[in-house]
Tab-separated table of C-alpha atoms in Angstrom:
chain	number	residue	atom	x	y	z
W	19	MET	CA	98.524	32.706	131.989
W	20	ALA	CA	99.933	29.170	131.675
W	21	GLU	CA	101.295	28.151	128.281
W	22	GLN	CA	99.222	25.780	126.188
W	23	HIS	CA	100.988	22.994	124.294
W	24	THR	CA	98.535	21.061	122.132
W	25	PRO	CA	99.406	17.547	120.933
W	26	ARG	CA	99.240	18.611	117.286
W	27	SER	CA	101.523	21.587	117.870
W	28	LEU	CA	104.029	19.447	119.769
W	29	ILE	CA	104.089	16.913	116.923
W	30	VAL	CA	104.843	19.707	114.425
W	31	SER	CA	107.590	21.008	116.724
W	32	LEU	CA	109.020	17.493	117.068
W	33	TYR	CA	109.180	17.029	113.290
W	34	GLY	CA	110.601	20.515	112.906
W	35	ALA	CA	113.377	19.896	115.421
W	36	TYR	CA	114.243	16.264	114.795
W	37	GLY	CA	112.073	14.706	112.061
W	38	ARG	CA	113.609	16.019	108.839
W	39	THR	CA	115.934	13.220	107.859
W	40	SER	CA	118.107	13.418	104.759
W	41	ASP	CA	116.679	10.164	103.402
W	42	ASP	CA	113.013	11.040	104.133
W	43	SER	CA	112.734	7.998	106.394
W	44	PRO	CA	109.424	7.870	108.291
W	45	THR	CA	109.086	8.276	112.037
W	46	PRO	CA	107.574	5.152	113.619
W	47	VAL	CA	104.146	5.770	115.144
W	48	ALA	CA	105.259	4.000	118.305
W	49	ALA	CA	108.222	6.383	118.538
W	50	LEU	CA	105.914	9.389	118.262
W	51	VAL	CA	103.767	7.967	121.057
W	52	ARG	CA	106.731	7.435	123.362
W	53	LEU	CA	108.417	10.756	122.572
W	54	LEU	CA	105.202	12.680	123.184
W	55	ALA	CA	104.559	10.718	126.387
W	56	VAL	CA	107.667	12.398	127.824
W	57	LEU	CA	105.757	15.673	127.418
W	58	GLY	CA	102.603	14.346	129.055
W	59	VAL	CA	100.613	13.562	125.883
W	60	ASP	CA	98.713	10.265	125.917
W	61	ALA	CA	98.682	7.804	123.025
W	62	PRO	CA	95.077	8.455	121.842
W	63	SER	CA	95.817	12.194	121.607
W	64	VAL	CA	98.949	11.509	119.562
W	65	ARG	CA	97.125	9.216	117.140
W	66	SER	CA	94.205	11.638	116.781
W	67	SER	CA	96.545	14.561	116.067
W	68	VAL	CA	98.564	12.522	113.564
W	69	SER	CA	95.317	11.673	111.763
W	70	ARG	CA	94.434	15.366	111.492
W	71	LEU	CA	97.872	16.206	110.134
W	72	LYS	CA	97.483	13.360	107.645
W	73	ARG	CA	94.111	14.735	106.468
W	74	ARG	CA	95.751	18.119	105.932
W	75	GLY	CA	98.320	16.478	103.677
W	76	LEU	CA	101.264	17.227	105.977
W	77	LEU	CA	102.070	13.676	107.049
W	78	LEU	CA	102.182	10.673	104.713
W	79	PRO	CA	101.761	7.068	105.929
W	80	ARG	CA	104.911	5.055	105.267
W	81	ARG	CA	106.467	1.824	106.489
W	82	THR	CA	109.837	1.924	108.225
W	83	ALA	CA	112.710	-0.275	107.063
W	84	ASP	CA	111.645	-3.012	109.486
W	85	GLY	CA	107.999	-2.812	108.389
W	86	ALA	CA	106.596	-0.774	111.294
W	87	ALA	CA	103.876	1.832	110.690
W	88	GLY	CA	105.198	5.354	110.455
W	89	TYR	CA	104.710	8.815	108.967
W	90	ALA	CA	106.953	10.912	106.746
W	91	LEU	CA	106.699	14.614	105.974
W	92	SER	CA	105.007	15.619	102.728
W	93	ASP	CA	106.708	18.083	100.382
W	94	ASP	CA	104.292	20.799	101.543
W	95	ALA	CA	105.152	20.087	105.172
W	96	ARG	CA	108.864	20.310	104.442
W	97	ARG	CA	108.405	23.653	102.693
W	98	LEU	CA	106.361	24.991	105.601
W	99	LEU	CA	108.988	23.872	108.103
W	100	ASP	CA	111.816	25.290	105.997
W	101	ASP	CA	109.964	28.621	105.715
W	102	GLY	CA	109.396	28.531	109.454
W	103	ASP	CA	113.113	28.037	110.115
W	104	ARG	CA	113.868	31.389	108.524
W	105	ARG	CA	111.566	33.034	111.047
W	106	ILE	CA	112.291	30.906	114.093
W	107	TYR	CA	116.080	30.869	113.994
W	108	ALA	CA	116.960	34.114	112.187
W	109	ARG	CA	116.025	37.062	114.389
W	110	SER	CA	118.098	39.858	112.861
W	111	GLU	CA	116.482	43.232	113.419
W	112	PRO	CA	115.553	45.218	110.291
W	113	LYS	CA	116.721	48.771	109.709
W	114	LEU	CA	114.117	51.500	109.327
W	115	SER	CA	115.753	52.423	106.004
W	116	GLU	CA	114.704	49.031	104.565
W	117	GLY	CA	111.142	50.318	104.349
W	118	TRP	CA	107.819	48.500	104.320
W	119	VAL	CA	105.716	46.153	102.241
W	120	LEU	CA	102.016	47.012	101.842
W	121	ALA	CA	99.300	44.504	101.005
W	122	VAL	CA	96.221	46.209	99.582
W	123	PHE	CA	93.318	43.878	98.933
W	124	SER	CA	89.735	43.828	97.778
W	125	VAL	CA	87.589	40.681	97.874
W	126	PRO	CA	84.056	40.468	96.390
W	127	GLU	CA	81.275	39.996	98.919
W	128	ALA	CA	80.391	36.686	97.307
W	129	GLU	CA	83.824	35.384	98.336
W	130	ARG	CA	83.888	36.740	101.865
W	131	HIS	CA	85.427	33.458	103.128
W	132	LYS	CA	88.540	34.364	101.140
W	133	ARG	CA	88.553	37.793	102.771
W	134	HIS	CA	88.644	36.128	106.171
W	135	LEU	CA	91.398	33.750	105.037
W	136	LEU	CA	93.398	36.643	103.616
W	137	ARG	CA	93.154	38.684	106.813
W	138	SER	CA	94.043	35.754	109.041
W	139	ARG	CA	96.991	34.764	106.845
W	140	LEU	CA	98.383	38.307	106.738
W	141	ALA	CA	98.041	38.519	110.516
W	142	ARG	CA	99.890	35.206	110.886
W	143	LEU	CA	102.657	36.532	108.659
W	144	GLY	CA	103.088	39.437	111.085
W	145	PHE	CA	101.283	42.221	109.213
W	146	GLY	CA	99.694	45.134	111.046
W	147	THR	CA	96.594	46.996	109.913
W	148	ALA	CA	97.271	50.467	108.498
W	149	ALA	CA	93.675	50.997	107.261
W	150	PRO	CA	90.725	48.838	106.161
W	151	GLY	CA	92.069	46.637	103.375
W	152	VAL	CA	95.606	47.983	103.810
W	153	TRP	CA	98.097	45.859	105.753
W	154	ILE	CA	101.751	46.651	106.443
W	155	ALA	CA	104.908	44.775	107.450
W	156	PRO	CA	108.678	45.246	107.325
W	157	ALA	CA	109.876	44.983	103.707
W	158	ARG	CA	111.952	41.868	104.406
W	159	LEU	CA	108.687	39.869	104.643
W	160	TYR	CA	107.867	40.531	100.977
W	161	GLU	CA	109.127	37.234	99.493
W	162	GLU	CA	107.486	35.072	102.150
W	163	THR	CA	104.234	37.022	101.771
W	164	ARG	CA	104.251	36.704	97.993
W	165	ASN	CA	104.941	32.966	98.135
W	166	THR	CA	102.283	32.362	100.783
W	167	LEU	CA	99.547	34.257	98.934
W	168	GLU	CA	100.361	32.452	95.689
W	169	ARG	CA	100.326	29.049	97.414
W	170	LEU	CA	96.874	29.778	98.891
W	171	GLY	CA	95.445	31.124	95.629
W	172	LEU	CA	94.905	34.584	97.150
W	173	SER	CA	97.234	36.610	94.929
W	174	PRO	CA	94.463	37.727	92.480
W	175	TYR	CA	92.880	39.770	95.292
W	176	VAL	CA	96.036	41.552	96.468
W	177	ASP	CA	98.410	44.236	95.272
W	178	LEU	CA	101.790	44.416	96.974
W	179	PHE	CA	103.765	47.670	97.273
W	180	ARG	CA	107.128	48.587	98.727
W	181	GLY	CA	107.970	51.988	100.156
W	182	ASP	CA	108.677	54.353	103.052
W	183	HIS	CA	106.398	55.943	105.605
W	184	LEU	CA	106.434	59.700	104.923
W	185	GLY	CA	104.001	61.001	107.532
W	186	TYR	CA	102.008	62.694	108.764
W	187	ALA	CA	102.362	61.089	112.215
W	188	ALA	CA	105.789	60.025	113.438
W	189	THR	CA	106.481	56.462	112.348
W	190	ALA	CA	106.795	55.265	115.953
W	191	GLU	CA	103.306	56.643	116.679
W	192	ALA	CA	101.906	55.011	113.543
W	193	VAL	CA	103.459	51.639	114.413
W	194	ALA	CA	101.691	51.741	117.779
W	195	ARG	CA	98.405	51.978	115.840
W	196	TRP	CA	99.250	49.376	113.216
W	197	TRP	CA	100.220	46.677	115.739
W	198	ASP	CA	98.955	45.813	119.207
W	199	LEU	CA	102.365	46.256	120.815
W	200	PRO	CA	101.200	45.578	124.404
W	201	ALA	CA	99.725	42.243	123.311
W	202	ILE	CA	102.949	41.273	121.501
W	203	ALA	CA	105.036	42.337	124.510
W	204	ALA	CA	102.828	40.175	126.740
W	205	LEU	CA	103.619	37.138	124.571
W	206	HIS	CA	107.340	37.780	125.001
W	207	GLU	CA	106.917	38.213	128.761
W	208	GLU	CA	104.984	34.942	128.920
W	209	PHE	CA	107.773	33.162	127.062
W	210	LEU	CA	110.381	34.659	129.380
W	211	ALA	CA	108.437	33.710	132.511
W	212	ALA	CA	108.256	30.080	131.366
W	213	HIS	CA	111.689	29.571	129.816
W	214	GLU	CA	114.196	32.033	131.271
W	215	PRO	CA	114.256	30.039	134.569
W	216	VAL	CA	114.874	26.885	132.503
W	217	LEU	CA	117.903	28.523	130.887
W	218	ARG	CA	119.254	29.607	134.282
W	219	ALA	CA	118.806	26.082	135.650
W	220	TRP	CA	120.683	24.526	132.720
W	221	ARG	CA	123.543	26.961	133.109
W	222	GLU	CA	123.801	26.115	136.799
W	223	THR	CA	123.189	22.337	136.645
W	224	PRO	CA	123.068	20.653	133.215
W	225	GLY	CA	120.650	17.737	132.896
W	226	ASP	CA	120.639	14.555	130.868
W	227	PRO	CA	119.617	14.142	127.172
W	228	GLY	CA	116.017	13.314	128.096
W	229	ASP	CA	115.745	16.538	130.084
W	230	ALA	CA	117.305	18.443	127.186
W	231	TYR	CA	114.792	16.992	124.737
W	232	ARG	CA	111.826	17.863	126.958
W	233	ASP	CA	112.953	21.402	127.767
W	234	TYR	CA	113.998	22.192	124.201
W	235	LEU	CA	110.834	20.932	122.569
W	236	LEU	CA	108.636	22.875	125.001
W	237	ALA	CA	110.696	26.020	124.395
W	238	LEU	CA	110.566	25.552	120.616
W	239	ASP	CA	106.818	24.914	120.702
W	240	SER	CA	106.313	28.156	122.634
W	241	TRP	CA	108.794	30.195	120.622
W	242	ARG	CA	107.821	29.245	117.071
W	243	ARG	CA	104.545	31.193	117.362
W	244	LEU	CA	106.276	34.409	118.413
W	245	PRO	CA	108.162	35.284	115.207
W	246	TYR	CA	104.777	35.347	113.466
W	247	ALA	CA	102.936	37.392	116.099
W	248	ASP	CA	105.915	39.761	116.275
W	249	PRO	CA	107.189	40.916	112.857
W	250	VAL	CA	110.423	42.194	114.513
W	251	LEU	CA	110.232	45.936	113.995
W	252	PRO	CA	113.185	48.342	113.867
W	253	ALA	CA	114.432	48.985	117.399
W	254	GLU	CA	113.951	52.758	117.182
W	255	LEU	CA	110.206	52.259	116.723
W	256	LEU	CA	109.745	50.201	119.883
W	257	PRO	CA	109.521	51.119	123.583
W	258	ASP	CA	112.826	51.254	125.461
W	259	ASP	CA	111.798	48.318	127.667
W	260	TRP	CA	110.743	46.105	124.742
W	261	PRO	CA	111.128	42.430	125.835
W	262	GLY	CA	111.422	40.937	122.361
W	263	ARG	CA	115.186	41.105	122.133
W	264	ARG	CA	115.619	39.409	125.515
W	265	SER	CA	113.219	36.599	124.679
W	266	ALA	CA	115.015	36.026	121.351
W	267	GLU	CA	118.315	35.775	123.221
W	268	VAL	CA	116.826	33.284	125.704
W	269	PHE	CA	115.522	31.053	122.911
W	270	ALA	CA	118.811	31.254	120.986
W	271	SER	CA	120.686	30.209	124.140
W	272	LEU	CA	118.318	27.311	124.812
W	273	HIS	CA	118.684	26.193	121.188
W	274	GLU	CA	122.470	26.231	121.457
W	275	LEU	CA	122.489	24.407	124.797
W	276	LEU	CA	119.746	21.836	124.295
W	277	ARG	CA	118.958	21.015	120.677
W	278	ASP	CA	121.871	18.677	119.974
W	279	ARG	CA	121.802	17.203	123.478
W	280	GLY	CA	118.116	16.415	123.009
W	281	ALA	CA	118.931	14.740	119.704
W	282	GLU	CA	120.918	12.139	121.649
W	283	PHE	CA	117.680	11.129	123.370
W	284	VAL	CA	115.546	11.221	120.211
W	285	ARG	CA	117.907	9.457	117.802
W	286	PRO	CA	117.271	5.845	118.909
W	287	PHE	CA	113.508	6.335	118.568
W	288	LEU	CA	113.768	7.802	115.071
W	289	ALA	CA	116.043	4.909	114.101
W	290	GLY	CA	113.288	2.530	115.202
W	291	TYR	CA	114.962	1.299	118.371
W	292	GLY	CA	113.059	1.076	121.626
W	293	ALA	CA	109.795	1.805	119.826
Protein backbone atom coordinates (compact mmCIF):
# COMPACT_ATOMS: atom_id res chain seq x y z
CA MET A 1 0.00 0.00 0.00
CA ALA A 2 1.38 3.43 -0.97
CA GLU A 3 2.40 5.74 1.87
CA GLN A 4 0.13 8.66 2.66
CA HIS A 5 1.70 12.03 3.47
CA THR A 6 -0.95 14.56 4.47
CA PRO A 7 -0.19 18.29 4.27
CA ARG A 8 -0.72 18.73 8.01
CA SER A 9 1.60 15.85 8.85
CA LEU A 10 4.29 17.17 6.50
CA ILE A 11 4.07 20.61 8.12
CA VAL A 12 4.57 19.04 11.57
CA SER A 13 7.53 17.05 10.23
CA LEU A 14 8.99 20.20 8.67
CA TYR A 15 8.77 22.11 11.96
CA GLY A 16 10.14 19.10 13.81
CA ALA A 17 13.16 18.80 11.52
CA TYR A 18 13.96 22.42 10.75
CA GLY A 19 11.53 24.83 12.45
CA ARG A 20 12.74 24.94 16.05
CA THR A 21 14.96 27.98 16.07
CA SER A 22 16.82 29.09 19.18
CA ASP A 23 15.27 32.56 19.02
CA ASP A 24 11.69 31.33 18.36
CA SER A 25 11.64 33.24 15.07
CA PRO A 26 8.54 32.50 12.98
CA THR A 27 8.57 30.65 9.68
CA PRO A 28 7.23 32.85 6.86
CA VAL A 29 3.97 31.56 5.39
CA ALA A 30 5.39 32.00 1.91
CA ALA A 31 8.36 29.83 2.90
CA LEU A 32 6.03 27.08 4.12
CA VAL A 33 4.17 27.22 0.81
CA ARG A 34 7.35 26.92 -1.24
CA LEU A 35 8.95 24.24 0.94
CA LEU A 36 5.81 22.11 0.84
CA ALA A 37 5.49 22.64 -2.92
CA VAL A 38 8.72 20.65 -3.30
CA LEU A 39 6.77 17.72 -1.82
CA GLY A 40 3.80 18.19 -4.13
CA VAL A 41 1.51 20.07 -1.71
CA ASP A 42 -0.38 23.02 -3.21
CA ALA A 43 -0.69 26.41 -1.53
CA PRO A 44 -4.40 26.14 -0.52
CA SER A 45 -3.69 22.82 1.23
CA VAL A 46 -0.77 24.36 3.12
CA ARG A 47 -2.83 27.35 4.27
CA SER A 48 -5.77 25.15 5.28
CA SER A 49 -3.52 22.83 7.29
CA VAL A 50 -1.75 25.76 8.97
CA SER A 51 -5.16 27.12 9.99
CA ARG A 52 -6.08 23.79 11.60
CA LEU A 53 -2.79 23.68 13.49
CA LYS A 54 -3.42 27.25 14.62
CA ARG A 55 -6.89 26.32 15.92
CA ARG A 56 -5.32 23.47 17.89
CA GLY A 57 -2.99 25.96 19.55
CA LEU A 58 0.17 24.48 18.01
CA LEU A 59 1.08 27.36 15.71
CA LEU A 60 0.97 31.04 16.68
CA PRO A 61 0.68 33.87 14.12
CA ARG A 62 3.75 36.10 14.23
CA ARG A 63 5.43 38.65 11.99
CA THR A 64 8.95 38.01 10.75
CA ALA A 65 11.70 40.59 11.22
CA ASP A 66 10.88 42.13 7.83
CA GLY A 67 7.15 42.23 8.57
CA ALA A 68 6.04 39.17 6.58
CA ALA A 69 3.26 36.91 7.91
CA GLY A 70 4.55 33.81 9.62
CA TYR A 71 3.91 31.19 12.29
CA ALA A 72 5.92 30.21 15.36
CA LEU A 73 5.58 27.09 17.49
CA SER A 74 3.58 27.37 20.70
CA ASP A 75 5.03 26.08 23.97
CA ASP A 76 2.74 23.04 23.74
CA ALA A 77 3.95 22.31 20.22
CA ARG A 78 7.57 22.53 21.32
CA ARG A 79 6.94 20.12 24.19
CA LEU A 80 5.19 17.68 21.86
CA LEU A 81 8.06 17.83 19.37
CA ASP A 82 10.66 17.45 22.12
CA ASP A 83 8.78 14.42 23.51
CA GLY A 84 8.59 13.03 20.00
CA ASP A 85 12.35 13.36 19.54
CA ARG A 86 12.94 10.93 22.38
CA ARG A 87 10.90 8.35 20.50
CA ILE A 88 11.93 9.14 16.95
CA TYR A 89 15.69 9.36 17.37
CA ALA A 90 16.38 7.11 20.38
CA ARG A 91 15.66 3.50 19.43
CA SER A 92 17.56 1.60 22.11
CA GLU A 93 16.01 -1.78 22.78
CA PRO A 94 14.77 -2.42 26.33
CA LYS A 95 15.87 -5.42 28.36
CA LEU A 96 13.23 -7.88 29.54
CA SER A 97 14.53 -7.37 33.10
CA GLU A 98 13.35 -3.73 32.99
CA GLY A 99 9.78 -4.96 33.36
CA TRP A 100 6.47 -3.40 32.37
CA VAL A 101 4.18 -0.51 33.16
CA LEU A 102 0.46 -1.28 33.52
CA ALA A 103 -2.33 1.25 33.06
CA VAL A 104 -5.53 0.12 34.75
CA PHE A 105 -8.48 2.41 34.16
CA SER A 106 -12.16 2.77 34.87
CA VAL A 107 -14.28 5.55 33.35
CA PRO A 108 -17.95 6.19 34.30
CA GLU A 109 -20.46 5.54 31.54
CA ALA A 110 -21.49 9.18 31.64
CA GLU A 111 -17.97 10.10 30.51
CA ARG A 112 -17.56 7.48 27.81
CA HIS A 113 -15.90 10.07 25.51
CA LYS A 114 -13.00 10.12 27.97
CA ARG A 115 -12.83 6.33 27.82
CA HIS A 116 -12.40 6.54 24.07
CA LEU A 117 -9.77 9.28 24.43
CA LEU A 118 -7.93 7.24 27.05
CA ARG A 119 -7.85 4.11 24.90
CA SER A 120 -6.74 5.97 21.79
CA ARG A 121 -4.03 7.85 23.69
CA LEU A 122 -2.66 4.68 25.30
CA ALA A 123 -2.62 3.00 21.89
CA ARG A 124 -0.74 5.97 20.43
CA LEU A 125 1.79 5.73 23.24
CA GLY A 126 2.45 2.12 22.19
CA PHE A 127 0.47 0.22 24.83
CA GLY A 128 -0.94 -3.23 24.15
CA THR A 129 -4.14 -4.62 25.63
CA ALA A 130 -3.61 -7.24 28.35
CA ALA A 131 -7.31 -7.37 29.35
CA PRO A 132 -10.35 -5.07 29.24
CA GLY A 133 -9.29 -1.91 31.06
CA VAL A 134 -5.73 -3.18 31.51
CA TRP A 135 -3.05 -1.89 29.13
CA ILE A 136 0.65 -2.76 29.14
CA ALA A 137 3.89 -1.30 27.78
CA PRO A 138 7.63 -1.55 28.43
CA ALA A 139 8.47 0.15 31.75
CA ARG A 140 10.61 2.82 30.08
CA LEU A 141 7.38 4.44 28.78
CA TYR A 142 6.20 5.23 32.32
CA GLU A 143 7.32 8.89 32.50
CA GLU A 144 5.95 9.79 29.07
CA THR A 145 2.67 8.02 29.88
CA ARG A 146 2.32 9.78 33.22
CA ASN A 147 3.02 13.19 31.69
CA THR A 148 0.64 12.62 28.78
CA LEU A 149 -2.27 11.49 30.96
CA GLU A 150 -1.78 14.45 33.30
CA ARG A 151 -1.63 16.91 30.39
CA LEU A 152 -4.92 15.53 29.01
CA GLY A 153 -6.67 15.51 32.39
CA LEU A 154 -7.06 11.71 32.30
CA SER A 155 -4.97 10.80 35.34
CA PRO A 156 -7.97 10.63 37.77
CA TYR A 157 -9.27 7.59 35.84
CA VAL A 158 -6.02 5.61 35.76
CA ASP A 159 -3.78 3.70 38.12
CA LEU A 160 -0.25 2.99 36.94
CA PHE A 161 1.74 -0.05 38.13
CA ARG A 162 5.23 -1.33 37.46
CA GLY A 163 6.20 -4.98 37.56
CA ASP A 164 7.19 -8.26 35.90
CA HIS A 165 5.17 -10.81 33.98
CA LEU A 166 5.14 -14.00 36.08
CA GLY A 167 2.97 -16.30 33.97
CA TYR A 168 1.11 -18.41 33.33
CA ALA A 169 1.81 -18.27 29.57
CA ALA A 170 5.34 -17.64 28.35
CA THR A 171 5.92 -13.91 28.02
CA ALA A 172 6.60 -14.20 24.27
CA GLU A 173 3.20 -15.88 23.83
CA ALA A 174 1.49 -13.21 25.93
CA VAL A 175 3.13 -10.39 23.96
CA ALA A 176 1.71 -11.86 20.75
CA ARG A 177 -1.76 -11.44 22.32
CA TRP A 178 -1.17 -8.00 23.78
CA TRP A 179 0.05 -6.46 20.50
CA ASP A 180 -0.86 -7.06 16.87
CA LEU A 181 2.69 -7.97 15.89
CA PRO A 182 1.89 -8.79 12.23
CA ALA A 183 0.32 -5.35 11.79
CA ILE A 184 3.35 -3.63 13.36
CA ALA A 185 5.72 -5.70 11.22
CA ALA A 186 3.75 -4.67 8.13
CA LEU A 187 4.33 -1.00 9.00
CA HIS A 188 8.07 -1.62 9.20
CA GLU A 189 8.02 -3.50 5.88
CA GLU A 190 6.12 -0.62 4.28
CA PHE A 191 8.71 1.84 5.54
CA LEU A 192 11.54 -0.34 4.24
CA ALA A 193 9.91 -0.76 0.83
CA ALA A 194 9.63 3.02 0.44
CA HIS A 195 12.89 4.22 1.97
CA GLU A 196 15.52 1.48 1.84
CA PRO A 197 15.91 2.03 -1.96
CA VAL A 198 16.33 5.77 -1.24
CA LEU A 199 19.18 5.00 1.16
CA ARG A 200 20.86 2.73 -1.40
CA ALA A 201 20.56 5.42 -4.08
CA TRP A 202 22.14 8.07 -1.83
CA ARG A 203 25.02 5.78 -0.97
CA GLU A 204 25.64 5.13 -4.66
CA THR A 205 25.02 8.65 -6.05
CA PRO A 206 24.57 11.53 -3.58
CA GLY A 207 22.13 14.25 -4.65
CA ASP A 208 21.93 17.96 -4.04
CA PRO A 209 20.54 19.75 -0.92
CA GLY A 210 17.05 20.01 -2.42
CA ASP A 211 16.97 16.26 -3.00
CA ALA A 212 18.24 15.70 0.54
CA TYR A 213 15.49 17.89 1.99
CA ARG A 214 12.76 16.11 0.02
CA ASP A 215 13.96 12.58 0.77
CA TYR A 216 14.64 13.29 4.44
CA LEU A 217 11.33 14.96 5.15
CA LEU A 218 9.38 12.15 3.48
CA ALA A 219 11.37 9.57 5.46
CA LEU A 220 10.87 11.46 8.72
CA ASP A 221 7.15 11.88 8.05
CA SER A 222 6.83 8.12 7.50
CA TRP A 223 9.09 7.12 10.37
CA ARG A 224 7.78 9.35 13.16
CA ARG A 225 4.54 7.32 13.35
CA LEU A 226 6.36 4.01 13.81
CA PRO A 227 7.92 4.53 17.26
CA TYR A 228 4.38 5.02 18.57
CA ALA A 229 2.80 2.05 16.79
CA ASP A 230 5.78 -0.09 17.83
CA PRO A 231 6.71 0.22 21.53
CA VAL A 232 10.09 -1.48 20.81
CA LEU A 233 9.84 -4.72 22.73
CA PRO A 234 12.76 -6.78 24.06
CA ALA A 235 14.35 -8.70 21.20
CA GLU A 236 13.85 -12.11 22.83
CA LEU A 237 10.07 -11.61 22.71
CA LEU A 238 9.93 -10.96 18.97
CA PRO A 239 10.07 -13.26 15.92
CA ASP A 240 13.55 -13.99 14.55
CA ASP A 241 12.75 -12.19 11.29
CA TRP A 242 11.41 -9.05 13.01
CA PRO A 243 11.91 -6.08 10.60
CA GLY A 244 11.86 -3.34 13.22
CA ARG A 245 15.59 -3.27 13.85
CA ARG A 246 16.36 -3.01 10.12
CA SER A 247 13.89 -0.19 9.57
CA ALA A 248 15.35 1.71 12.56
CA GLU A 249 18.82 1.33 11.05
CA VAL A 250 17.59 2.60 7.67
CA PHE A 251 16.02 5.69 9.23
CA ALA A 252 19.10 6.38 11.37
CA SER A 253 21.28 6.18 8.25
CA LEU A 254 18.99 8.50 6.28
CA HIS A 255 19.00 10.95 9.20
CA GLU A 256 22.79 10.96 9.31
CA LEU A 257 23.15 11.33 5.54
CA LEU A 258 20.37 13.79 4.74
CA ARG A 259 19.23 15.93 7.66
CA ASP A 260 22.06 18.46 7.66
CA ARG A 261 22.34 18.45 3.87
CA GLY A 262 18.63 19.22 3.65
CA ALA A 263 19.12 22.08 6.09
CA GLU A 264 21.29 23.79 3.48
CA PHE A 265 18.24 23.93 1.21
CA VAL A 266 15.81 24.99 3.94
CA ARG A 267 17.92 27.64 5.67
CA PRO A 268 17.40 30.51 3.19
CA PHE A 269 13.62 30.05 3.34
CA LEU A 270 13.53 30.08 7.14
CA ALA A 271 15.70 33.20 7.11
CA GLY A 272 13.08 34.86 4.91
CA TYR A 273 15.06 34.82 1.69
CA GLY A 274 13.49 33.69 -1.56
CA ALA A 275 10.06 33.59 0.08
